mmCIF file of C-alpha atoms in Angstrom:
data_model
loop_
_atom_site.group_PDB
_atom_site.id
_atom_site.type_symbol
_atom_site.label_atom_id
_atom_site.label_comp_id
_atom_site.label_asym_id
_atom_site.label_seq_id
_atom_site.Cartn_x
_atom_site.Cartn_y
_atom_site.Cartn_z
ATOM 1 C CA UNK L 1 0.000 0.000 0.000
ATOM 2 C CA UNK L 2 1.388 3.392 -0.969
ATOM 3 C CA UNK L 3 0.557 6.757 -2.460
ATOM 4 C CA UNK L 4 2.510 7.651 -5.602
ATOM 5 C CA UNK L 5 3.208 11.372 -6.045
ATOM 6 C CA UNK L 6 3.897 12.507 -9.598
ATOM 7 C CA UNK L 7 6.185 15.474 -8.880
ATOM 8 C CA UNK L 8 3.732 18.158 -10.021
ATOM 9 C CA UNK L 9 1.142 19.674 -7.670
ATOM 10 C CA UNK L 10 0.375 16.304 -6.104
ATOM 11 C CA UNK L 11 -0.207 16.373 -2.355
ATOM 12 C CA UNK L 12 -2.343 15.131 0.527
ATOM 13 C CA UNK L 13 -3.666 17.587 3.120
ATOM 14 C CA UNK L 14 -4.913 16.152 6.395
ATOM 15 C CA UNK L 15 -5.811 19.574 7.775
ATOM 16 C CA UNK L 16 -4.982 20.804 11.259
ATOM 17 C CA UNK L 17 -4.653 17.786 13.551
ATOM 18 C CA UNK L 18 -4.826 19.144 17.131
ATOM 19 C CA UNK L 19 -3.261 15.984 18.578
ATOM 20 C CA UNK L 20 -0.027 16.768 16.710
ATOM 21 C CA UNK L 21 0.088 20.532 17.271
ATOM 22 C CA UNK L 22 2.505 21.942 19.868
ATOM 23 C CA UNK L 23 3.634 18.525 21.095
ATOM 24 C CA UNK L 24 6.541 18.413 23.520
ATOM 25 C CA UNK L 25 7.207 14.765 22.712
ATOM 26 C CA UNK L 26 6.623 12.950 19.422
ATOM 27 C CA UNK L 27 7.695 10.077 17.177
ATOM 28 C CA UNK L 28 7.125 9.835 13.420
ATOM 29 C CA UNK L 29 7.524 6.817 11.143
ATOM 30 C CA UNK L 30 7.085 6.587 7.383
ATOM 31 C CA UNK L 31 8.219 4.568 4.368
ATOM 32 C CA UNK L 32 9.761 6.607 1.528
ATOM 33 C CA UNK L 33 10.473 5.746 -2.116
ATOM 34 C CA UNK L 34 12.277 8.428 -4.143
ATOM 35 C CA UNK L 35 11.915 8.161 -7.923
ATOM 36 C CA UNK L 36 14.753 10.650 -8.421
ATOM 37 C CA UNK L 37 17.321 12.539 -6.336
ATOM 38 C CA UNK L 38 17.577 15.775 -8.288
ATOM 39 C CA UNK L 39 15.537 18.318 -6.302
ATOM 40 C CA UNK L 40 14.255 18.963 -2.781
ATOM 41 C CA UNK L 41 11.042 17.007 -2.085
ATOM 42 C CA UNK L 42 8.710 17.216 0.900
ATOM 43 C CA UNK L 43 7.798 14.042 2.717
ATOM 44 C CA UNK L 44 5.720 15.485 5.580
ATOM 45 C CA UNK L 45 5.293 19.080 6.668
ATOM 46 C CA UNK L 46 3.355 20.819 9.442
ATOM 47 C CA UNK L 47 3.982 24.562 9.222
ATOM 48 C CA UNK L 48 1.774 27.528 10.003
ATOM 49 C CA UNK L 49 1.719 30.849 8.160
ATOM 50 C CA UNK L 50 4.884 31.973 9.965
ATOM 51 C CA UNK L 51 6.770 28.752 9.131
ATOM 52 C CA UNK L 52 6.597 27.525 12.708
ATOM 53 C CA UNK L 53 6.462 23.754 13.080
ATOM 54 C CA UNK L 54 8.372 20.957 11.365
ATOM 55 C CA UNK L 55 9.437 20.031 7.860
ATOM 56 C CA UNK L 56 10.735 16.561 6.944
ATOM 57 C CA UNK L 57 12.047 16.307 3.397
ATOM 58 C CA UNK L 58 14.557 14.932 0.923
ATOM 59 C CA UNK L 59 17.268 17.557 0.571
ATOM 60 C CA UNK L 60 19.367 17.597 -2.597
ATOM 61 C CA UNK L 61 22.100 19.680 -0.926
ATOM 62 C CA UNK L 62 22.030 20.480 2.794
ATOM 63 C CA UNK L 63 21.969 24.233 3.395
ATOM 64 C CA UNK L 64 24.066 23.881 6.567
ATOM 65 C CA UNK L 65 26.265 20.825 5.994
ATOM 66 C CA UNK L 66 26.575 20.893 2.205
ATOM 67 C CA UNK L 67 26.042 17.124 2.199
ATOM 68 C CA UNK L 68 24.133 15.729 -0.775
ATOM 69 C CA UNK L 69 21.186 13.309 -1.128
ATOM 70 C CA UNK L 70 20.103 13.591 2.488
ATOM 71 C CA UNK L 71 17.023 13.561 4.693
ATOM 72 C CA UNK L 72 16.431 16.784 6.573
ATOM 73 C CA UNK L 73 14.333 17.345 9.698
ATOM 74 C CA UNK L 74 13.933 21.030 10.534
ATOM 75 C CA UNK L 75 11.913 22.505 13.396
ATOM 76 C CA UNK L 76 11.105 26.115 14.168
ATOM 77 C CA UNK L 77 9.392 27.694 17.164
ATOM 78 C CA UNK L 78 8.661 31.400 17.603
ATOM 79 C CA UNK L 79 7.965 31.945 21.300
ATOM 80 C CA UNK L 80 6.974 35.576 20.903
ATOM 81 C CA UNK L 81 10.370 37.267 20.970
ATOM 82 C CA UNK L 82 12.807 35.688 18.544
ATOM 83 C CA UNK L 83 12.972 32.373 16.746
ATOM 84 C CA UNK L 84 14.451 29.048 17.790
ATOM 85 C CA UNK L 85 15.389 26.610 15.026
ATOM 86 C CA UNK L 86 16.954 23.151 15.052
ATOM 87 C CA UNK L 87 17.677 20.675 12.252
ATOM 88 C CA UNK L 88 19.328 17.378 11.460
ATOM 89 C CA UNK L 89 20.885 16.890 8.047
ATOM 90 C CA UNK L 90 21.609 13.196 7.534
ATOM 91 C CA UNK L 91 24.783 11.591 6.239
ATOM 92 C CA UNK L 92 25.696 12.001 2.574
ATOM 93 C CA UNK L 93 23.774 9.609 0.301
ATOM 94 C CA UNK L 94 21.521 8.475 3.165
ATOM 95 C CA UNK L 95 18.584 8.929 0.785
ATOM 96 C CA UNK L 96 18.368 6.469 -2.093
ATOM 97 C CA UNK L 97 16.202 6.177 -5.211
ATOM 98 C CA UNK L 98 14.296 3.252 -6.645
ATOM 99 C CA UNK L 99 13.855 1.413 -3.350
ATOM 100 C CA UNK L 100 11.822 1.649 -0.157
ATOM 101 C CA UNK L 101 13.458 3.191 2.916
ATOM 102 C CA UNK L 102 12.048 3.362 6.408
ATOM 103 C CA UNK L 103 12.653 6.774 7.992
ATOM 104 C CA UNK L 104 11.952 7.626 11.618
ATOM 105 C CA UNK L 105 12.438 10.742 13.704
ATOM 106 C CA UNK L 106 11.521 11.665 17.263
ATOM 107 C CA UNK L 107 11.369 14.859 19.297
ATOM 108 C CA UNK L 108 11.704 15.516 23.026
ATOM 109 C CA UNK L 109 11.508 19.206 23.894
ATOM 110 C CA UNK L 110 14.241 20.929 25.906
ATOM 111 C CA UNK L 111 16.593 17.933 25.660
ATOM 112 C CA UNK L 112 20.230 17.990 24.588
ATOM 113 C CA UNK L 113 19.578 14.762 22.664
ATOM 114 C CA UNK L 114 15.965 15.515 21.811
ATOM 115 C CA UNK L 115 15.865 15.225 18.007
ATOM 116 C CA UNK L 116 16.702 11.796 16.595
ATOM 117 C CA UNK L 117 16.831 10.539 13.004
ATOM 118 C CA UNK L 118 16.892 6.860 12.034
ATOM 119 C CA UNK L 119 17.099 5.442 8.500
ATOM 120 C CA UNK L 120 16.549 1.760 7.682
ATOM 121 C CA UNK L 121 16.660 0.721 11.329
ATOM 122 C CA UNK L 122 19.888 2.514 12.272
ATOM 123 C CA UNK L 123 20.448 5.912 13.853
ATOM 124 C CA UNK L 124 22.064 8.412 11.507
ATOM 125 C CA UNK L 125 25.637 9.492 12.277
ATOM 126 C CA UNK L 126 24.439 13.103 12.735
ATOM 127 C CA UNK L 127 21.778 12.190 15.280
ATOM 128 C CA UNK L 128 20.786 13.229 17.883
ATOM 129 C CA UNK L 129 20.519 17.016 17.831
ATOM 130 C CA UNK L 130 20.259 19.392 20.775
ATOM 131 C CA UNK L 131 16.764 20.908 21.133
ATOM 132 C CA UNK L 132 17.173 22.635 24.490
ATOM 133 C CA UNK L 133 16.093 25.849 22.718
ATOM 134 C CA UNK L 134 12.687 24.387 21.770
ATOM 135 C CA UNK L 135 9.804 24.209 24.222
ATOM 136 C CA UNK L 136 7.566 22.310 21.807
ATOM 137 C CA UNK L 137 7.156 21.471 18.112
ATOM 138 C CA UNK L 138 6.266 25.096 17.455
ATOM 139 C CA UNK L 139 2.959 24.847 15.641
ATOM 140 C CA UNK L 140 -0.573 25.333 16.910
ATOM 141 C CA UNK L 141 -2.566 25.633 13.685
ATOM 142 C CA UNK L 142 -0.655 24.251 10.712
ATOM 143 C CA UNK L 143 -1.834 21.771 8.094
ATOM 144 C CA UNK L 144 -0.307 18.304 7.966
ATOM 145 C CA UNK L 145 0.705 17.989 4.319
ATOM 146 C CA UNK L 146 2.404 15.151 2.465
ATOM 147 C CA UNK L 147 4.161 15.462 -0.882
ATOM 148 C CA UNK L 148 4.416 19.235 -1.218
ATOM 149 C CA UNK L 149 5.406 22.247 0.891
ATOM 150 C CA UNK L 150 2.627 24.426 2.272
ATOM 151 C CA UNK L 151 4.067 27.141 0.017
ATOM 152 C CA UNK L 152 3.340 24.957 -3.039
ATOM 153 C CA UNK L 153 7.001 24.139 -3.702
ATOM 154 C CA UNK L 154 9.209 21.034 -3.350
ATOM 155 C CA UNK L 155 6.770 18.588 -4.938
ATOM 156 C CA UNK L 156 7.482 14.918 -4.284
ATOM 157 C CA UNK L 157 8.398 12.552 -7.111
ATOM 158 C CA UNK L 158 7.954 9.128 -5.555
ATOM 159 C CA UNK L 159 5.920 7.166 -3.064
ATOM 160 C CA UNK L 160 5.033 7.379 0.633
ATOM 161 C CA UNK L 161 3.419 4.751 2.854
ATOM 162 C CA UNK L 162 2.574 3.925 6.465
ATOM 163 C CA UNK L 163 2.617 7.446 7.918
ATOM 164 C CA UNK L 164 2.266 7.420 11.709
ATOM 165 C CA UNK L 165 2.726 9.697 14.718
ATOM 166 C CA UNK L 166 2.919 8.848 18.428
ATOM 167 C CA UNK L 167 2.938 11.166 21.441
ATOM 168 C CA UNK L 168 5.888 9.323 22.985
ATOM 169 C CA UNK L 169 9.507 8.673 21.996
ATOM 170 C CA UNK L 170 9.638 5.087 20.799
ATOM 171 C CA UNK L 171 12.378 2.759 22.006
ATOM 172 C CA UNK L 172 15.201 1.456 19.821
ATOM 173 C CA UNK L 173 13.621 -2.034 19.530
ATOM 174 C CA UNK L 174 10.302 -0.452 18.483
ATOM 175 C CA UNK L 175 12.020 1.653 15.801
ATOM 176 C CA UNK L 176 13.838 -1.401 14.491
ATOM 177 C CA UNK L 177 10.572 -3.369 14.409
ATOM 178 C CA UNK L 178 8.978 -0.624 12.292
ATOM 179 C CA UNK L 179 11.964 -0.736 9.926
ATOM 180 C CA UNK L 180 11.300 -4.457 9.470
ATOM 181 C CA UNK L 181 7.720 -3.661 8.350
ATOM 182 C CA UNK L 182 5.860 -4.055 11.640
ATOM 183 C CA UNK L 183 2.536 -2.215 11.440
ATOM 184 C CA UNK L 184 2.339 1.042 13.408
ATOM 185 C CA UNK L 185 -0.947 -0.325 14.776
ATOM 186 C CA UNK L 186 1.092 -2.896 16.720
ATOM 187 C CA UNK L 187 3.656 -0.452 18.136
ATOM 188 C CA UNK L 188 2.553 1.304 21.341
ATOM 189 C CA UNK L 189 -1.078 1.569 20.128
ATOM 190 C CA UNK L 190 -2.179 3.536 23.224
ATOM 191 C CA UNK L 191 0.171 6.357 22.183
ATOM 192 C CA UNK L 192 -0.578 6.276 18.443
ATOM 193 C CA UNK L 193 -2.234 9.622 17.613
ATOM 194 C CA UNK L 194 -2.284 9.476 13.782
ATOM 195 C CA UNK L 195 -1.988 6.694 11.235
ATOM 196 C CA UNK L 196 -2.584 6.605 7.493
ATOM 197 C CA UNK L 197 -1.511 3.611 5.388
ATOM 198 C CA UNK L 198 -1.711 5.868 2.280
ATOM 199 C CA UNK L 199 -3.413 3.380 -0.008
#
């Protein structure tokens, strides 16, 4: 089961999901298939009109690290006076084309190891990241969108499947189980706050 995005104005909007907004603790799991690795492509985004929230995407060239063919998790919170931003840019060539990859990230506010990124059942070399500057995920009214940025840019060329969010940080064995195709419905179901198989 998967949704195939054609690279041109193809997206899924789930609207504002209150259970995901302004979380202080979160886990996200999804399966990603990139048809090409030539341009930035959104996987999942939850940003409001001021770009507060999170963006998880394939990044052709990392704006901070300069590494190529990477997965990028960026988070931004504007607590009134000034912005706080944190990101992880994965290892070079962590993103592949023409094959399924399981990608997982988690967030724990105000933690020096609070932003983790796992790819294919292993934690990325650049994970975790310090999020002591972030009090929460920074978004109270943004749209959960798959396949395209809320701005209408960065259209996805490829497939997505098994999109899930939990309001806990999953354990290493649980992340590994997901990477071996365990259903999100079987992983900490009491904490599962969103799940779409993306048929």
